[in-house]
Every structure is written in structure tokens, then in C-alpha cells.
Amino acid sequence: DTGVSQDPRHKITKRGQNVTFRCDPISEHNRLYWYRQTLGQGPEFLTYFQNEAQLEKSRLLSDRFSAERPKGSFSTLEIQRTEQGDSAMYLCASSPGGGGWKTQYFGPGTRLLVL
Amino acid sequence: AQSVTQLDSQVPVFEEAPVELRCNYSSSVSVYLFWYVQYPNQGLQLLLKYLSGSTLVKGINGFEAEFNKSQTSFHLRKPSVHISDTAEYFCAVSDPFESGNTPLVFGKGTRLSVIA
């Protein structure tokens, strides 16, 4: 297994621009999570996919945020009309199905800076 | 909803000394508990986990943690730290009796600084 990968690792954008992040989970992991981590805080849950279905969304996920996992493999997280408050590390995690679902494995994250 | 409290935001310790990082979670019938480590500008790496069974769990890099249900605690320990252990440590809880799609709830983290 190559682990969870995320792209890009860093993104600097101007306020009002749209950004899109990609997450590739560990092969055959059918559960995929997005979290956001701001400076000095622990990660906070944003949304969850089981295969291609988005099954849960946090109230943190405003209508400017959208996530997809079209074929049940990689996922994208898009932020429209970025605001300075969106500056954070965006983390993706995956877990396998069956009894292994309890343990989530994290990617390196995408650090977003909105100017 | 679950919550996690990490009682110390920063813990300085000399190299080769023992360390304990404290974690308390809100009460529930049953929980799964995790410790993750985050090195600067990196994602989270799983250190250890408690799912069931023995209350003393051993993880990577010589770390261990003890699940104490009566005190709702899951403290992380290492008998002798190294400079390379300098990092941010996060305690997390997952409640297995919610929808089945339950995310992890994290504490705010403890920054461990190992001093030479």
C-alpha cells in the first residue's frame, strides 16, 4: 500500500477564487473522510463517503464547499469563493470496509492559504 | 456527541526522561480510542488504538496507552523519549454506536518538545 495521497500539498490563492483538492485513498478502502485543521487545533470532521455515496456532512461544510467521489475511488473537495477563514490544512483519511472500518489512515494534507 | 480533552497543550521533557500525555473523553457506553502523531507540515500517523480487549495497548516507537473506563481516560506514555519524538500528539475518539459512519473527534493536541 502506498498510503493516502493528497494533491496539491500547498495552495495559495486570492480571496474569491475557487480551489479544488484531490485525495487518493488506500487501494480498496471504501470509506473516505475529509477533515479540516486550523492552526493550534485538532482536525474537525467535514464529510464522509462510503464508496461513491456521501453519507454525512458536518455543519462546518457551508454551501461554498462541495465534495465528490464519483467512482468510489479518489475524491475531490472544492471550495468556491474562498474566504480568509478557509485558510487551514485539509486532511483526507480512508478506512477499509468490514471489521477494519474503525481505523482511519490519514494523508499528508493540503495546506491552503487564502490571501 | 463525544468530546476529547487533552489537558496539557505543551509538554517539555528532557531526552531519555519518561513522559505522559493526558487524554480524557466524555462518557459513553463504549468507545474506540486513538492516538495520532503529527510532525511539522505533515499528516497524522497512527500511534496506537484501543478497540477492545486488554486495556494496555502498545504502539509504534515505544509508546503505550492505558484505557481506564472508570476515569474515562486514555493517557499516552513512553518510558524514555528521544529528540525525534518532538511533535504534536492528538487523542481521538470514535463512538461505535452512532450511525456507523461516525467520524473521529479529536482533542486540541499536545505539543511534546524533547530537550537535549
Coordinates of C-alpha atoms in Angstrom, one line a residue:
Chain A
D1 CA 0.0 0.0 0.0
T2 CA 1.3 3.4 -0.9
G3 CA -0.8 5.2 1.7
V4 CA -3.3 8.0 1.3
S5 CA -2.1 10.7 -1.1
Q6 CA -3.3 14.3 -1.5
D7 CA -2.6 16.9 -4.2
P8 CA -1.6 19.6 -4.1
R9 CA 0.4 19.7 -0.8
H10 CA 0.2 23.5 -0.7
K11 CA -2.1 26.1 -2.3
I12 CA -2.0 29.8 -2.1
T13 CA -5.0 31.7 -3.6
K14 CA -6.6 35.0 -3.5
R15 CA -9.9 35.6 -1.8
G16 CA -12.9 34.9 -4.1
Q17 CA -11.1 32.3 -6.1
N18 CA -12.2 28.7 -6.4
V19 CA -9.8 25.8 -5.4
T20 CA -10.0 22.1 -5.7
F21 CA -8.1 19.4 -3.8
R22 CA -7.7 15.7 -4.6
C23 CA -7.4 12.7 -2.3
D24 CA -6.5 9.2 -3.4
P25 CA -7.3 6.7 -0.6
I26 CA -5.5 3.5 0.1
S27 CA -6.5 1.0 -2.5
E28 CA -9.7 -0.9 -1.8
H29 CA -10.6 1.4 1.2
N30 CA -14.3 2.1 0.6
R31 CA -14.6 4.7 3.4
L32 CA -13.2 8.2 2.8
Y33 CA -13.3 11.2 5.2
W34 CA -12.3 14.9 4.8
Y35 CA -11.2 16.9 7.9
R36 CA -10.1 20.5 8.3
Q37 CA -7.4 21.5 10.8
T38 CA -6.8 25.1 11.7
L39 CA -3.7 26.4 13.5
G40 CA -3.4 25.1 17.0
Q41 CA -6.5 22.9 16.8
G42 CA -7.2 19.2 16.2
P43 CA -8.8 18.1 12.9
E44 CA -12.5 18.6 12.6
F45 CA -14.8 16.4 10.5
L46 CA -16.2 17.8 7.3
T47 CA -17.7 14.9 5.3
Y48 CA -17.7 11.2 4.8
F49 CA -18.1 8.9 1.8
Q50 CA -18.9 5.2 1.6
N51 CA -17.9 4.2 -1.9
E52 CA -19.4 6.9 -4.1
A53 CA -22.2 7.9 -1.7
Q54 CA -21.7 11.0 0.5
L55 CA -23.4 9.8 3.7
E56 CA -22.6 12.5 6.2
K57 CA -21.8 16.2 6.2
S58 CA -20.7 18.4 9.1
R59 CA -22.4 21.8 9.7
L60 CA -18.9 23.2 9.1
L61 CA -19.4 22.3 5.4
S62 CA -21.0 25.5 4.1
D63 CA -22.7 25.7 0.7
R64 CA -19.4 27.0 -0.7
F65 CA -17.9 23.6 -0.1
S66 CA -18.6 20.5 -2.3
A67 CA -17.1 17.1 -2.3
E68 CA -17.4 14.3 -4.7
R69 CA -16.2 10.7 -5.1
P70 CA -17.6 9.8 -8.5
K71 CA -16.3 6.3 -9.0
G72 CA -15.8 5.3 -5.4
S73 CA -12.0 5.8 -5.6
F74 CA -10.4 9.3 -5.5
S75 CA -12.3 12.2 -4.0
T76 CA -12.2 15.9 -4.7
L77 CA -13.1 18.8 -2.3
E78 CA -13.9 22.1 -3.9
I79 CA -14.2 25.5 -2.2
Q80 CA -15.9 28.2 -4.1
R81 CA -15.4 31.9 -3.5
T82 CA -12.7 31.3 -0.9
E83 CA -12.5 33.4 2.2
Q84 CA -9.6 34.1 4.5
G85 CA -11.3 32.0 7.1
D86 CA -10.9 29.0 4.8
S87 CA -7.1 29.0 5.4
A88 CA -6.3 25.7 7.0
M89 CA -4.9 22.2 6.5
Y90 CA -7.4 19.9 4.7
L91 CA -6.8 16.3 5.6
C92 CA -8.2 13.2 3.9
A93 CA -8.4 9.8 5.6
S94 CA -9.6 6.4 4.5
S95 CA -10.6 3.1 6.1
P96 CA -11.4 -0.3 4.8
G97 CA -14.8 -2.0 4.9
G98 CA -15.7 -4.9 7.2
G99 CA -14.2 -5.0 10.6
G100 CA -11.4 -2.6 9.7
W101 CA -13.6 0.4 9.4
K102 CA -12.7 1.6 12.9
T103 CA -9.2 2.7 12.0
Q104 CA -8.6 5.7 9.7
Y105 CA -5.4 6.4 7.9
F106 CA -4.5 9.9 7.0
G107 CA -2.8 11.6 4.1
P108 CA -0.2 14.3 4.3
G109 CA -2.8 17.1 3.9
T110 CA -3.2 20.1 1.7
R111 CA -2.3 23.4 3.3
L112 CA -4.5 26.3 2.0
L113 CA -3.6 29.9 2.4
V114 CA -6.2 32.5 1.3
L115 CA -4.8 36.0 0.8
Chain B
A1 CA -21.8 13.8 21.0
Q2 CA -18.3 12.8 22.1
S3 CA -15.7 15.2 23.2
V4 CA -12.0 14.9 24.0
T5 CA -9.9 16.9 26.4
Q6 CA -6.1 16.9 26.2
L7 CA -5.2 18.5 29.5
D8 CA -1.8 19.9 28.5
S9 CA -1.2 22.0 25.4
Q10 CA 2.6 21.8 25.8
V11 CA 4.8 19.3 27.5
P12 CA 8.6 19.9 27.6
V13 CA 10.7 17.0 28.7
F14 CA 14.4 16.2 28.7
E15 CA 15.8 13.5 26.4
E16 CA 15.7 10.0 27.9
A17 CA 13.1 11.0 30.5
P18 CA 9.7 9.4 30.7
V19 CA 6.6 11.3 29.5
E20 CA 2.8 11.0 29.9
L21 CA 0.4 12.9 27.7
R22 CA -3.1 13.0 29.2
C23 CA -6.4 12.5 27.4
N24 CA -9.9 12.3 28.8
Y25 CA -13.1 11.7 26.8
S26 CA -16.7 12.3 27.5
S27 CA -18.6 9.3 28.9
S28 CA -20.2 6.8 26.7
V29 CA -21.2 3.2 26.9
S30 CA -18.4 2.1 24.6
V31 CA -15.8 3.9 22.6
Y32 CA -12.8 3.4 20.3
L33 CA -9.8 5.4 21.2
F34 CA -6.8 6.5 19.2
W35 CA -3.5 8.4 19.5
Y36 CA -2.1 10.1 16.4
V37 CA 1.2 11.9 16.0
Q38 CA 1.7 14.9 13.6
Y39 CA 5.2 16.0 12.6
P40 CA 5.5 19.6 11.2
N41 CA 3.7 20.1 7.9
Q42 CA 2.7 16.5 7.7
G43 CA -0.5 14.5 8.1
L44 CA -1.4 12.3 11.0
Q45 CA 0.3 9.0 11.7
L46 CA -1.5 6.4 13.9
L47 CA 0.5 5.6 17.0
L48 CA -1.9 3.2 18.7
K49 CA -5.5 2.3 19.2
Y50 CA -7.9 0.8 21.7
L51 CA -10.8 -1.1 20.2
S52 CA -11.5 -3.8 22.8
G53 CA -9.7 -6.3 25.0
S54 CA -6.6 -5.5 27.0
T55 CA -6.7 -2.1 28.5
L56 CA -3.0 -1.6 28.0
V57 CA -2.2 -1.1 24.3
K58 CA 1.2 -0.8 22.8
G59 CA 2.0 1.2 19.7
I60 CA 4.8 2.2 17.4
N61 CA 8.0 4.0 18.5
G62 CA 7.8 2.6 22.1
F63 CA 4.6 4.3 23.0
E64 CA 1.8 2.7 25.1
A65 CA -1.5 3.8 26.4
E66 CA -3.9 2.6 29.1
F67 CA -7.7 2.7 28.7
N68 CA -9.4 3.5 32.0
K69 CA -13.1 3.3 31.7
S70 CA -13.9 4.5 35.2
Q71 CA -11.9 7.6 34.7
T72 CA -12.7 8.0 31.0
S73 CA -9.1 8.4 30.3
F74 CA -6.6 7.2 27.7
H75 CA -3.2 8.5 28.7
L76 CA -0.2 8.0 26.4
R77 CA 3.2 7.1 27.9
K78 CA 6.7 6.5 26.9
P79 CA 9.5 5.4 29.3
S80 CA 12.3 7.2 27.6
V81 CA 11.8 9.9 24.9
H82 CA 14.1 10.8 22.0
I83 CA 14.6 14.1 20.2
S84 CA 12.8 12.6 17.3
D85 CA 9.6 12.3 19.4
T86 CA 9.2 16.1 19.2
A87 CA 5.8 16.5 17.5
E88 CA 2.1 17.2 18.1
Y89 CA 0.1 14.4 19.6
F90 CA -3.6 14.1 19.1
C91 CA -6.1 11.9 21.1
A92 CA -9.2 10.9 19.2
V93 CA -12.4 9.1 20.0
S94 CA -15.0 7.3 17.8
D95 CA -18.4 6.3 19.1
P96 CA -19.2 3.0 17.5
F97 CA -22.9 3.1 18.4
E98 CA -23.9 6.0 16.2
S99 CA -24.8 5.6 12.5
G100 CA -21.8 3.5 11.7
N101 CA -20.4 6.4 9.7
T102 CA -19.0 8.2 12.7
P103 CA -16.0 10.4 12.2
L104 CA -13.2 10.8 14.7
V105 CA -13.5 13.5 17.3
F106 CA -10.1 15.0 18.2
G107 CA -8.6 16.8 21.1
K108 CA -6.8 20.1 20.6
G109 CA -3.4 18.3 20.7
T110 CA -0.4 18.3 23.0
R111 CA 2.9 19.6 21.7
L112 CA 5.7 17.4 23.0
S113 CA 9.1 19.1 23.0
V114 CA 12.1 16.9 23.8
I115 CA 15.1 18.9 25.0
A116 CA 18.7 17.6 24.5

